[in-house]
Coordinates of C-alpha atoms in Angstrom, one line a residue:
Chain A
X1 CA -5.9 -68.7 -71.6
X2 CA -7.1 -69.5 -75.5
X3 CA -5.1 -71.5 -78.2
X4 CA -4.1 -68.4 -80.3
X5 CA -5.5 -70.2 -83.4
X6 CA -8.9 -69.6 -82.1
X7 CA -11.3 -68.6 -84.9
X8 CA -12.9 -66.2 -82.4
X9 CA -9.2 -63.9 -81.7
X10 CA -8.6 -65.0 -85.6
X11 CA -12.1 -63.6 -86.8
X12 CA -14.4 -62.7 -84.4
X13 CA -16.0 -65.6 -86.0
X14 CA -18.4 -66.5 -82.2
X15 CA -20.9 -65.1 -79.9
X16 CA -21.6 -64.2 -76.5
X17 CA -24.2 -63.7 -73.9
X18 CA -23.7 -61.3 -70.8
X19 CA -25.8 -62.7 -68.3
X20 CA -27.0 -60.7 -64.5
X21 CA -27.0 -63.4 -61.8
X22 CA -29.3 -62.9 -59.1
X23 CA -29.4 -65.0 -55.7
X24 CA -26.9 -67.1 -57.8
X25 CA -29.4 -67.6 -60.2
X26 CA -29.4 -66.7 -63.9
X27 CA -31.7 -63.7 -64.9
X28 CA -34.2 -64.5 -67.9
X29 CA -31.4 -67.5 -69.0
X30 CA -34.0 -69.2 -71.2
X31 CA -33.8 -66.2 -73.8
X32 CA -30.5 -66.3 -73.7
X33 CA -30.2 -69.6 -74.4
X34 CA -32.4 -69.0 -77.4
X35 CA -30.8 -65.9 -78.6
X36 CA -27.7 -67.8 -78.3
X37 CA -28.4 -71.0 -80.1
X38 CA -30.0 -68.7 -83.1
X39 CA -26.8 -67.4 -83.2
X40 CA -24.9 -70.6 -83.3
X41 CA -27.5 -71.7 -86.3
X42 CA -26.9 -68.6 -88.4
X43 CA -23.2 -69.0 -87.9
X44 CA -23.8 -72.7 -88.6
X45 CA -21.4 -73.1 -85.2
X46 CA -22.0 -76.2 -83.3
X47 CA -22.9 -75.4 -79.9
X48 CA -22.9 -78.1 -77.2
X49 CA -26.6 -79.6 -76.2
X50 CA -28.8 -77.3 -74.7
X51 CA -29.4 -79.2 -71.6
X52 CA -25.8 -79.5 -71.2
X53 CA -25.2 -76.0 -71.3
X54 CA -27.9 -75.0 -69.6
X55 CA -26.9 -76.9 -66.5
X56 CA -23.2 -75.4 -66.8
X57 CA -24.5 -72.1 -66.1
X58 CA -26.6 -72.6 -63.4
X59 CA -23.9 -74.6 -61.8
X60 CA -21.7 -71.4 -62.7
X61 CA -24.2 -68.3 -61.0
X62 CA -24.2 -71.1 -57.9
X63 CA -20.7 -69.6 -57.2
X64 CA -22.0 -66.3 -57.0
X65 CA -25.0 -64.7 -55.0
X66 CA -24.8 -61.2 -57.3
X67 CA -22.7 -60.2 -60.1
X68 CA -22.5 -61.1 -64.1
X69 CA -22.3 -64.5 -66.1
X70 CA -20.5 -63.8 -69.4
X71 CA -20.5 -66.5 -72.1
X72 CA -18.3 -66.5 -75.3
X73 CA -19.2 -69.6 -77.8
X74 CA -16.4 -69.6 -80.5
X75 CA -16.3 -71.7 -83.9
X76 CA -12.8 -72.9 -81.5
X77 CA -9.4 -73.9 -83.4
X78 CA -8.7 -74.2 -87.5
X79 CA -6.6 -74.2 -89.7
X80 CA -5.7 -70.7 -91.5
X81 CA -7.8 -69.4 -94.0
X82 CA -11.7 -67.8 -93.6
X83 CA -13.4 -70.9 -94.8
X84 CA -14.7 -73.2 -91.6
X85 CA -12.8 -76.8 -92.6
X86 CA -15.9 -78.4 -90.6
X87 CA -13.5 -80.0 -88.1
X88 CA -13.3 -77.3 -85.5
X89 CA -15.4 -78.1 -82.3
X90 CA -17.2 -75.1 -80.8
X91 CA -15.1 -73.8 -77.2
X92 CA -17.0 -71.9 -74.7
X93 CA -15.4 -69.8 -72.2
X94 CA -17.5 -68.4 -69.0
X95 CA -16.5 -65.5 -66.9
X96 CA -18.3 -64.8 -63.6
X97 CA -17.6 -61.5 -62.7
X98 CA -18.8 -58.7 -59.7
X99 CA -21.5 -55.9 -61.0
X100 CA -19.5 -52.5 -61.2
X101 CA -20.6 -49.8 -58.8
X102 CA -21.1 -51.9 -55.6
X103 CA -23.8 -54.2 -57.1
X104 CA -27.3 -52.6 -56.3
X105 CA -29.3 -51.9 -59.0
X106 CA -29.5 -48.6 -59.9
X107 CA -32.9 -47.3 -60.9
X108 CA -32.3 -43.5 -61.6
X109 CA -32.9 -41.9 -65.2
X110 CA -30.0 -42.1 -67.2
X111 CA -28.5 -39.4 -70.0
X112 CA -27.5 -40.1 -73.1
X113 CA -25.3 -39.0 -76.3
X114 CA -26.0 -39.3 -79.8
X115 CA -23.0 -41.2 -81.6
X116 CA -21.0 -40.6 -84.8
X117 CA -19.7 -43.9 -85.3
X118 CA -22.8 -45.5 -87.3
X119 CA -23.8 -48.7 -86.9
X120 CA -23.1 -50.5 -90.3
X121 CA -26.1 -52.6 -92.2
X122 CA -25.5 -56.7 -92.4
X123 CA -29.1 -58.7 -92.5
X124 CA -26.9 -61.6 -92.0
X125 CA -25.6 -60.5 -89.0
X126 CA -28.5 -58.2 -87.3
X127 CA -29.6 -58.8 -84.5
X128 CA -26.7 -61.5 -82.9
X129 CA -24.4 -60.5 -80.7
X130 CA -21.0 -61.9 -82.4
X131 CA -17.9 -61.1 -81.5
X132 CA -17.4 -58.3 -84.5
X133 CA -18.3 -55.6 -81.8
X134 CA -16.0 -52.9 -83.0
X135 CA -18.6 -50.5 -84.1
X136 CA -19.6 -50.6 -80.2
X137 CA -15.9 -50.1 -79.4
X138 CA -15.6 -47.0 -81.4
X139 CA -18.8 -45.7 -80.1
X140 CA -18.4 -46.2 -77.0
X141 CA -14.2 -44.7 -76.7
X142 CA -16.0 -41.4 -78.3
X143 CA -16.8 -40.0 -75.1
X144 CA -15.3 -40.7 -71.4
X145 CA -18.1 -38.3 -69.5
X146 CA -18.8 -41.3 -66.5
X147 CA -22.4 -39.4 -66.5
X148 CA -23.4 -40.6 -69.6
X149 CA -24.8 -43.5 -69.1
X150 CA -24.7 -45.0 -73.1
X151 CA -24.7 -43.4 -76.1
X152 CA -27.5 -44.0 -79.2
X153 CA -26.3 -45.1 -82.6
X154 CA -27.7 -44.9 -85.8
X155 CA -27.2 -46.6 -89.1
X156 CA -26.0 -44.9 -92.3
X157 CA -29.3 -43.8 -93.1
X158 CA -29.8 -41.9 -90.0
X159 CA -32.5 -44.1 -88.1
X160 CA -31.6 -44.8 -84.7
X161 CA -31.0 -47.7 -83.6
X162 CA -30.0 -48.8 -80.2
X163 CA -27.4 -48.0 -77.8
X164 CA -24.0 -48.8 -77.8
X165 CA -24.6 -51.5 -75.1
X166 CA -28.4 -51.4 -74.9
X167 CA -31.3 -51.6 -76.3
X168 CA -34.0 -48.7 -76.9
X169 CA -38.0 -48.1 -75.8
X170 CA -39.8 -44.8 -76.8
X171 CA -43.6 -44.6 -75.4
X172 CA -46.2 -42.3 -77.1
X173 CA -49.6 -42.8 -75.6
X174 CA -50.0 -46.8 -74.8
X175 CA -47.8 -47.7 -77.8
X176 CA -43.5 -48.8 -76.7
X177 CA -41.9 -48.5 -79.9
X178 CA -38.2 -50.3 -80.4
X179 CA -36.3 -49.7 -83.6
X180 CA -36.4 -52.5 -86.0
X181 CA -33.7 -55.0 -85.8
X182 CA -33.4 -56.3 -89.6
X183 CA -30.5 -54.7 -90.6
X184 CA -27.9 -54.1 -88.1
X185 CA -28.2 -53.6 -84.1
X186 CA -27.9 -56.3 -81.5
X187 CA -31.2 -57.9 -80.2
X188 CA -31.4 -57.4 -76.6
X189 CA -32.3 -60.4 -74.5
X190 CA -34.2 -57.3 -72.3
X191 CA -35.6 -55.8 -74.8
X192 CA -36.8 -59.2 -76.0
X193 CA -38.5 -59.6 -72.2
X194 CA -40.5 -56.3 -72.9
X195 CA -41.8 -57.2 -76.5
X196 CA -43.1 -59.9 -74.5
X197 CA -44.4 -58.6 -71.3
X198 CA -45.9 -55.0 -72.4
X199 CA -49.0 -56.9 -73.0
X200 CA -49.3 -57.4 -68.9
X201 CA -49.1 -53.8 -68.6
X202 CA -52.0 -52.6 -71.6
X203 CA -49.1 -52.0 -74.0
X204 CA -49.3 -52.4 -77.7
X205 CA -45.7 -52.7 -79.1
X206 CA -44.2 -51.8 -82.4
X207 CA -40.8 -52.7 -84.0
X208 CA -40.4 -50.7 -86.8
X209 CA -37.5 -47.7 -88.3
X210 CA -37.1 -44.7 -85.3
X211 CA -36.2 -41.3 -86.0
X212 CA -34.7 -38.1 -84.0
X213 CA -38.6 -37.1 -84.8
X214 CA -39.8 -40.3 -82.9
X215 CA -37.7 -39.3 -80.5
X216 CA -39.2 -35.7 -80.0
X217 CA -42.5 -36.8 -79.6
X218 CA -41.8 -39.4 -77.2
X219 CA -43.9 -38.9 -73.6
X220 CA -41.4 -41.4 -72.3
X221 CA -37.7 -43.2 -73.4
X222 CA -36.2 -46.0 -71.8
X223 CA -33.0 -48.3 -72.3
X224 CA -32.4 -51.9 -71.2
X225 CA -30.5 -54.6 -71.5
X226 CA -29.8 -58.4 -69.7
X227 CA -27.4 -56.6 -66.9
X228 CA -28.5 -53.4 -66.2
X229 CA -32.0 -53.7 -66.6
X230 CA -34.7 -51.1 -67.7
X231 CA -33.4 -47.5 -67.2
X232 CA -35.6 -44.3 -67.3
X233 CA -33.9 -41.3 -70.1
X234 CA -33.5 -38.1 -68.4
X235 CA -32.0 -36.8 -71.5
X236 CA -30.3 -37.1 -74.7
X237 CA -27.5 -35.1 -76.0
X238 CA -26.4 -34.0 -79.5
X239 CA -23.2 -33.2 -80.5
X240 CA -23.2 -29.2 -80.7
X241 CA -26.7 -29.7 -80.9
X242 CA -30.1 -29.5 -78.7
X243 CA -30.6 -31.9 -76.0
X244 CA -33.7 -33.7 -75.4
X245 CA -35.1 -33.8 -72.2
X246 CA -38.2 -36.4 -70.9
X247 CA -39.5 -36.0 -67.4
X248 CA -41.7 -39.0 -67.2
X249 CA -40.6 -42.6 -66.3
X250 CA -44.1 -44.6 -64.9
X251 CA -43.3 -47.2 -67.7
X252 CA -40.0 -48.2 -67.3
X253 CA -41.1 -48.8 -63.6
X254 CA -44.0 -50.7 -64.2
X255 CA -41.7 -52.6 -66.2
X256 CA -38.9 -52.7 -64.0
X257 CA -41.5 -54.0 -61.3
X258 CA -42.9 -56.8 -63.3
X259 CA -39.3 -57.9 -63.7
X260 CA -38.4 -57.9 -60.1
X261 CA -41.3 -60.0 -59.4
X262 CA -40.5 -62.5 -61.6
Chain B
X1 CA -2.2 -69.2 -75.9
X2 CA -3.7 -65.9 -75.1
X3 CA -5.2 -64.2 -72.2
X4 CA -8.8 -64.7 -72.6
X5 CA -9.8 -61.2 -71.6
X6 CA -7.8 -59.9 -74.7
X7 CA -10.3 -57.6 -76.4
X8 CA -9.3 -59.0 -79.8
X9 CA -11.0 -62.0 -78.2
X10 CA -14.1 -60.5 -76.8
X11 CA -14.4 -57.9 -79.3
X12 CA -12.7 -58.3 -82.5
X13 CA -10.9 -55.1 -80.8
X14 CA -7.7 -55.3 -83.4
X15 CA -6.0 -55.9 -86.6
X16 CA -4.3 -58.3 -88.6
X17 CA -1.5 -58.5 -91.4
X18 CA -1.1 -61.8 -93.7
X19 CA 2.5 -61.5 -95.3
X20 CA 4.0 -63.7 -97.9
X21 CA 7.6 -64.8 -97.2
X22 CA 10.3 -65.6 -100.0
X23 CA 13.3 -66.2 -99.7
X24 CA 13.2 -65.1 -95.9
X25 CA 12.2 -62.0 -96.9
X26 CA 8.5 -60.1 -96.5
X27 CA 7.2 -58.9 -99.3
X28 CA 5.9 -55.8 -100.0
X29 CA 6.6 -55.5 -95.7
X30 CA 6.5 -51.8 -95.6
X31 CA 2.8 -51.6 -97.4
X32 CA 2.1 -54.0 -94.7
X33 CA 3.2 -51.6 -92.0
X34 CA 1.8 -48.5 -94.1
X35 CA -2.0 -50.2 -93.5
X36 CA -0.9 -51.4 -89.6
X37 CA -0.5 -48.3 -88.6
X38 CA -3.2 -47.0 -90.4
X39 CA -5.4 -49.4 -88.5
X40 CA -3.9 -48.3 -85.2
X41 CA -4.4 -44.8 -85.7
X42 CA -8.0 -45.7 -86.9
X43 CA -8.6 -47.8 -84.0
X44 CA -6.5 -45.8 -81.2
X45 CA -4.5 -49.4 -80.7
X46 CA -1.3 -47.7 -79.7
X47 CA 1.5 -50.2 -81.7
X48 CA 4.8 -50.7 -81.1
X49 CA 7.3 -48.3 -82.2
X50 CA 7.5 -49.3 -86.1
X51 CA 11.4 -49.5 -86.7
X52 CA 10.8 -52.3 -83.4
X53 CA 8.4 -54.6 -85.1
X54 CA 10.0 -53.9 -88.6
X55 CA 13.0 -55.5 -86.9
X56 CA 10.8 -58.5 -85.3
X57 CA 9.5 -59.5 -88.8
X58 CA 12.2 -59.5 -90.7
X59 CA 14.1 -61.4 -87.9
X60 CA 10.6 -63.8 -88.0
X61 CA 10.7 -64.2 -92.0
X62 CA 14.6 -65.1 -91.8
X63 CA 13.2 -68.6 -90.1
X64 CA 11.5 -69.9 -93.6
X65 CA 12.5 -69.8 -96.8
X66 CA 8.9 -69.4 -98.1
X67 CA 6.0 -69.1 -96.0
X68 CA 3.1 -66.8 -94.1
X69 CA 4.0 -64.6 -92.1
X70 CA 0.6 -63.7 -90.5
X71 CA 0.7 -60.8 -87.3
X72 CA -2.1 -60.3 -85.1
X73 CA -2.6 -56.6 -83.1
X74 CA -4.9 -56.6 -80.7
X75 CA -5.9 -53.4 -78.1
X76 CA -4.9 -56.4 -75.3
X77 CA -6.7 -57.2 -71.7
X78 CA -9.0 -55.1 -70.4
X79 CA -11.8 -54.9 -68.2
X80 CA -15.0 -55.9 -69.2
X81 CA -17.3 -53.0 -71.3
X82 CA -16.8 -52.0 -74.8
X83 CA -14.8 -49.0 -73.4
X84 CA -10.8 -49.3 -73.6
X85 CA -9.7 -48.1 -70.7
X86 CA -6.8 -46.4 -71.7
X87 CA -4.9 -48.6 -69.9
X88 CA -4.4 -52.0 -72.1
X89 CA -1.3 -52.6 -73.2
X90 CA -1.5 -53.9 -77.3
X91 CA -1.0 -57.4 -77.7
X92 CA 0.9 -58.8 -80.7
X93 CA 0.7 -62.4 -82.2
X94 CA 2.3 -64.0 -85.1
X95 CA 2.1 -67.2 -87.0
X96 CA 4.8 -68.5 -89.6
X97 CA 2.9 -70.8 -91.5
X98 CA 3.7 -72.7 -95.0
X99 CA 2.2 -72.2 -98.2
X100 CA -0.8 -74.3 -99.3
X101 CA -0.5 -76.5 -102.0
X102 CA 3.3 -77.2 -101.7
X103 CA 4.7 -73.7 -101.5
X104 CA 5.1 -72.7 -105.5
X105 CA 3.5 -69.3 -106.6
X106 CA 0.6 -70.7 -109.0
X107 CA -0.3 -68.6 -112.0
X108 CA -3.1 -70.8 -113.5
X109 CA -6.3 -68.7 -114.2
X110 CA -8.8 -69.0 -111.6
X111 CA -12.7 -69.7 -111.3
X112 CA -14.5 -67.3 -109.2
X113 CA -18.2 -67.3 -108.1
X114 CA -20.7 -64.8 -106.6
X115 CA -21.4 -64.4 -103.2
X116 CA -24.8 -64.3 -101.3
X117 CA -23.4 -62.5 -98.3
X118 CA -23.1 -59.0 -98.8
X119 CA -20.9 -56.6 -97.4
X120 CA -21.7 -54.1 -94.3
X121 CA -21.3 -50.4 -95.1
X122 CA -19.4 -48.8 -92.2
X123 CA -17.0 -46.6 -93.5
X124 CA -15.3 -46.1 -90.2
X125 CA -13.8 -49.4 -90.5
X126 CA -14.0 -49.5 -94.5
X127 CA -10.6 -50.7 -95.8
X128 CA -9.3 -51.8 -92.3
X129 CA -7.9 -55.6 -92.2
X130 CA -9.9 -55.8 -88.5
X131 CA -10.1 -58.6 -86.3
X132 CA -14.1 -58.5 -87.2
X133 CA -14.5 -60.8 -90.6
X134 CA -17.7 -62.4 -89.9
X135 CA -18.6 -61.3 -93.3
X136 CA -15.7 -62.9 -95.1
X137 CA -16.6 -66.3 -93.2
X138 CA -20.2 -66.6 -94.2
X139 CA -19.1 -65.6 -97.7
X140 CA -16.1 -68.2 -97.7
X141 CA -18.5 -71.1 -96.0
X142 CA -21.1 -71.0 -99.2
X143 CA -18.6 -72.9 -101.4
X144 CA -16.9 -76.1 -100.8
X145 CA -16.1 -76.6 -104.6
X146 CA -12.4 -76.2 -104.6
X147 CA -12.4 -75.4 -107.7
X148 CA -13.6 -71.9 -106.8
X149 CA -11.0 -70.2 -105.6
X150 CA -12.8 -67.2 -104.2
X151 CA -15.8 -65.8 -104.4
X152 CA -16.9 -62.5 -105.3
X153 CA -19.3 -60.2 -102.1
X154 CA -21.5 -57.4 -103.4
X155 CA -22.6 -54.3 -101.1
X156 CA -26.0 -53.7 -99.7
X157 CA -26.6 -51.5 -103.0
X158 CA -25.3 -54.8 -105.8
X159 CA -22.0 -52.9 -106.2
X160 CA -19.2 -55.4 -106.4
X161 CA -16.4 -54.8 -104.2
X162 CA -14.1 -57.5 -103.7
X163 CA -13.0 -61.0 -103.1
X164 CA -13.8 -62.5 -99.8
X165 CA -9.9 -63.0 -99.6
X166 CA -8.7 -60.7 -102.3
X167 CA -9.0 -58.2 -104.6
X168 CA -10.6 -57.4 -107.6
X169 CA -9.4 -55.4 -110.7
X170 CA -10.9 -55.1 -114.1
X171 CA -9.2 -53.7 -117.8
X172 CA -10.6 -51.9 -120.2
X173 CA -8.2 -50.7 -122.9
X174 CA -5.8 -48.8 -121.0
X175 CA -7.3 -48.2 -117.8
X176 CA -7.4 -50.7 -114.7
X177 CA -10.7 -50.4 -112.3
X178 CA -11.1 -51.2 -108.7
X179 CA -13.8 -51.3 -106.5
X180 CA -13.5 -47.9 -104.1
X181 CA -13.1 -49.1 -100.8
X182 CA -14.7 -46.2 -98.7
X183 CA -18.1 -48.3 -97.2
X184 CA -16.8 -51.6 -97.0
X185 CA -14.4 -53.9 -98.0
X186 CA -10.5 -54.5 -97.0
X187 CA -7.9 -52.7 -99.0
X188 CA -5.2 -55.2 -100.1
X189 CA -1.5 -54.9 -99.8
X190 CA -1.1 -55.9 -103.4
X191 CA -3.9 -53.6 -104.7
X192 CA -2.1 -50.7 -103.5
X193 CA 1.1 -52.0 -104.9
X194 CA -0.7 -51.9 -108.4
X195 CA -2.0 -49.3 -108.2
X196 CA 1.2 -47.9 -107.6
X197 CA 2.6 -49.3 -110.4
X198 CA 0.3 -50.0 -112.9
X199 CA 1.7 -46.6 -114.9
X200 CA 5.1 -48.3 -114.8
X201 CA 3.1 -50.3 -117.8
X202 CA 1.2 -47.8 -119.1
X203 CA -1.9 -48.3 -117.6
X204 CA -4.2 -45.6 -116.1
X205 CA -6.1 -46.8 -112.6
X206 CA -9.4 -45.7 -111.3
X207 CA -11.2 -46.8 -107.6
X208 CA -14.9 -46.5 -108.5
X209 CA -18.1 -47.9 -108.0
X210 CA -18.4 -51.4 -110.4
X211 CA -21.4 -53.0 -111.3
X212 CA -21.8 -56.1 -112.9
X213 CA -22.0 -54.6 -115.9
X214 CA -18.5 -53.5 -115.8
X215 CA -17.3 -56.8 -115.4
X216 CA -19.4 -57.9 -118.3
X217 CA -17.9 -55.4 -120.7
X218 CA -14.1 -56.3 -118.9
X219 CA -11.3 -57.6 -121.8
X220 CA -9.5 -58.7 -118.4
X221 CA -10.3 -59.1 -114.8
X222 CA -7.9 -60.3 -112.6
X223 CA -7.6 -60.7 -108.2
X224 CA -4.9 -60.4 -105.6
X225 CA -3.9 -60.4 -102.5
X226 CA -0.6 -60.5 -100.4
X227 CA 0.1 -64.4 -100.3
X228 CA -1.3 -65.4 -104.1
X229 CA -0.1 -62.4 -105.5
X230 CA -1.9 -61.8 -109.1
X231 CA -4.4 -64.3 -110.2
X232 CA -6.0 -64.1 -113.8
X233 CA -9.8 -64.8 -113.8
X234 CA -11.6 -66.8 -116.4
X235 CA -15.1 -67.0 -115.1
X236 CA -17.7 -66.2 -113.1
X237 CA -20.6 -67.9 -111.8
X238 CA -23.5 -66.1 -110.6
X239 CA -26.1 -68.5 -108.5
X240 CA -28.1 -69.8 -111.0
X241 CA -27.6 -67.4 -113.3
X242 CA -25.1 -67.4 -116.2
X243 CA -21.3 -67.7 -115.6
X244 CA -18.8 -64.7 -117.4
X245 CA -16.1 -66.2 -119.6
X246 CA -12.3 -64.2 -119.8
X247 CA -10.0 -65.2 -121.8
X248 CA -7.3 -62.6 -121.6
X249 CA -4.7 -62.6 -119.2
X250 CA -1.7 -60.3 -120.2
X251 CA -2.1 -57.6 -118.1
X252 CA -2.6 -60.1 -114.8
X253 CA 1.0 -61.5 -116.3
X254 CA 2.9 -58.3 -116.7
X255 CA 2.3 -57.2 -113.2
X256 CA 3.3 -60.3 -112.0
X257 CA 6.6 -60.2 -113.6
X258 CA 7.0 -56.8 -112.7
X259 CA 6.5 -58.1 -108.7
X260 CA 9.1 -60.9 -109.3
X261 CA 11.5 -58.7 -110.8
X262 CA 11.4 -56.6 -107.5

């Protein structure tokens, strides 16, 4: 239970950090750690010590061989009224929860849907994962198909973006492209491991605008994020529209490999 | 206290109402409901029967003379995912506060600055009063002048478009502008009420795009919202920049006596 007065129920006014425990341990915790405290610093939230909070959730995936470690940080309790009075002090509130579908990690090609809900534009706010997640929410209640996997969303000008809970990878040649994140989307702590690891693999990455064309010419498309790791794209779907199709998946499981051996 | 699963918690998933009580009595409570339900449909929350929670608020307001009457709707507890299950049952939550400042209506002009935060463009949720006001905080937390009483947030494009708690409305001659409220922004109780009855004065209205220039070439610019009601403006500051002087406030005065007299 939370004090109703919460700035986070009041105004979404925290983040969060879903987390994949593994052997009870926390899966790539240090980025989200970091994506987490840039979050508190743009929101100007006070988060507790990093050491500190580090050590809580280790303590917390101890409990649990397998499952997920979700985090909410909120501003905590204020008085009414939009403007922070300084005095709140930052609650967190953990949830250690099973993996849905048994708990193995599934590694088969996914399809996806192209959204209509668009993802609206807020430098201010790109790239954190704060509790204003209603665009996902909408996206994701606009289909109930349990074999689509997630659906892609793009912003008002019609570049895609992400996911609706994931992040995106297209591969032409030895280039991974991931859309730019300077405007509106949600930073993936996964997608952040790739950035960093493609190098391993010969990869040259690129963060810049993707369009449907970018998605045409893709050899290979992949999604990821902290929970369900890297997944292959079978397909994407549009509404009343052409479906994409990719038969070719070597990256994602060079990728996936590299991450399992961490 | 509320269940922390509630996805108003964990996603901003809901909507909120802030009412001004006089006399025991909400006013203006049935644009209030108008723009609940509104939100509902938007948001697929599925609300209470209305004539129910009419019935609740008015019983609520009957407790103080003179207040805030703020109501919270949220989807309710879930499961974890951005997908409602279908199977939450909405949670409501209200606060009676008192008024800041005492509890008399002030009608003193006001001193406005502008805002570097700008608004998001996501017309699915444009004009909604959701549980996702990130935007609003930032905006609010750039000032600590009190002074200021609100300051004024600009889309992606430098189109102004409102108050981060209110409304904005500018006269020319005969003819009242406001900001159209199809990308961003919240559409205020007490805007609609004037624009409902600004002909009752003789006044044309128009919801358009307004630049700065528009409020440079204003005889009158004045804000509301539900609890302040109508606020004359007499300046605004721009960040370093020059600050725009008003010094009519007739129009701002007629509409309030209008409201009183209802």
């Amino acid at each position: 239970m939370v004090d109703c007065r919460d700035r986070g129920l009041q105004y979404g006014d925290g983040i969060f950090e879903t987390m994949r425990v593994r052997s009870g341990q926390v899966r790539l915790l240090d980025l989200h750690l970091d994506r987490l405290y840039l979050g508190c610093r743009k929101l100007r939230i006070e988060a507790p010590a990093r050491p500190n909070l580090r050590r809580e959730l280790v303590h917390l995936a101890g409990h649990r061989q397998d499952g997920i470690l979700k985090l909410i940080i909120t501003r905590g309790s204020g008085p009414r009224g939009y403007r922070p009075s300084g005095n709140e002090r930052c609650r967190r509130i953990a949830f250690l929860q099973s993996l849905p579908g048994g708990g193995s990690d599934d590694e088969a090609p996914v399809r996806l849907r192209v959204c209509t809900t668009a993802l609206g534009t807020n430098p201010a706010l790109a790239g954190l994962k704060t509790l204003n997640r209603l665009e996902s929410v909408l996206a994701r209640a606009e289909w109930s198909d349990a074999r689509i996997w997630d659906g892609l969303m793009r912003d008002a000008d019609g570049n895609v973006v992400s996911g609706s809970m994931s992040n995106l990878f297209l591969r032409r040649g030895a280039t991974l492209t991931t859309p730019l994140l300077d405007r509106c989307g949600v930073a993936g702590v996964m997608r952040r491991w790739i950035l960093q690891h493609a190098g391993d693999l010969g990869l040259r990455t690129a963060e810049r605008r993707v369009r449907w064309s970018d998605l045409k010419s893709a050899e290979e498309v992949f999604m990821c994020n902290a929970v369900a790791g890297i997944r292959p794209v079978r397909s994407i779907a549009q509404a009343g529209g052409s479906t994409l199709k990719f038969g070719r998946r070597e990256t994602a499981d060079r990728l996936r490999s590299l991450l399992d051996a961490q």
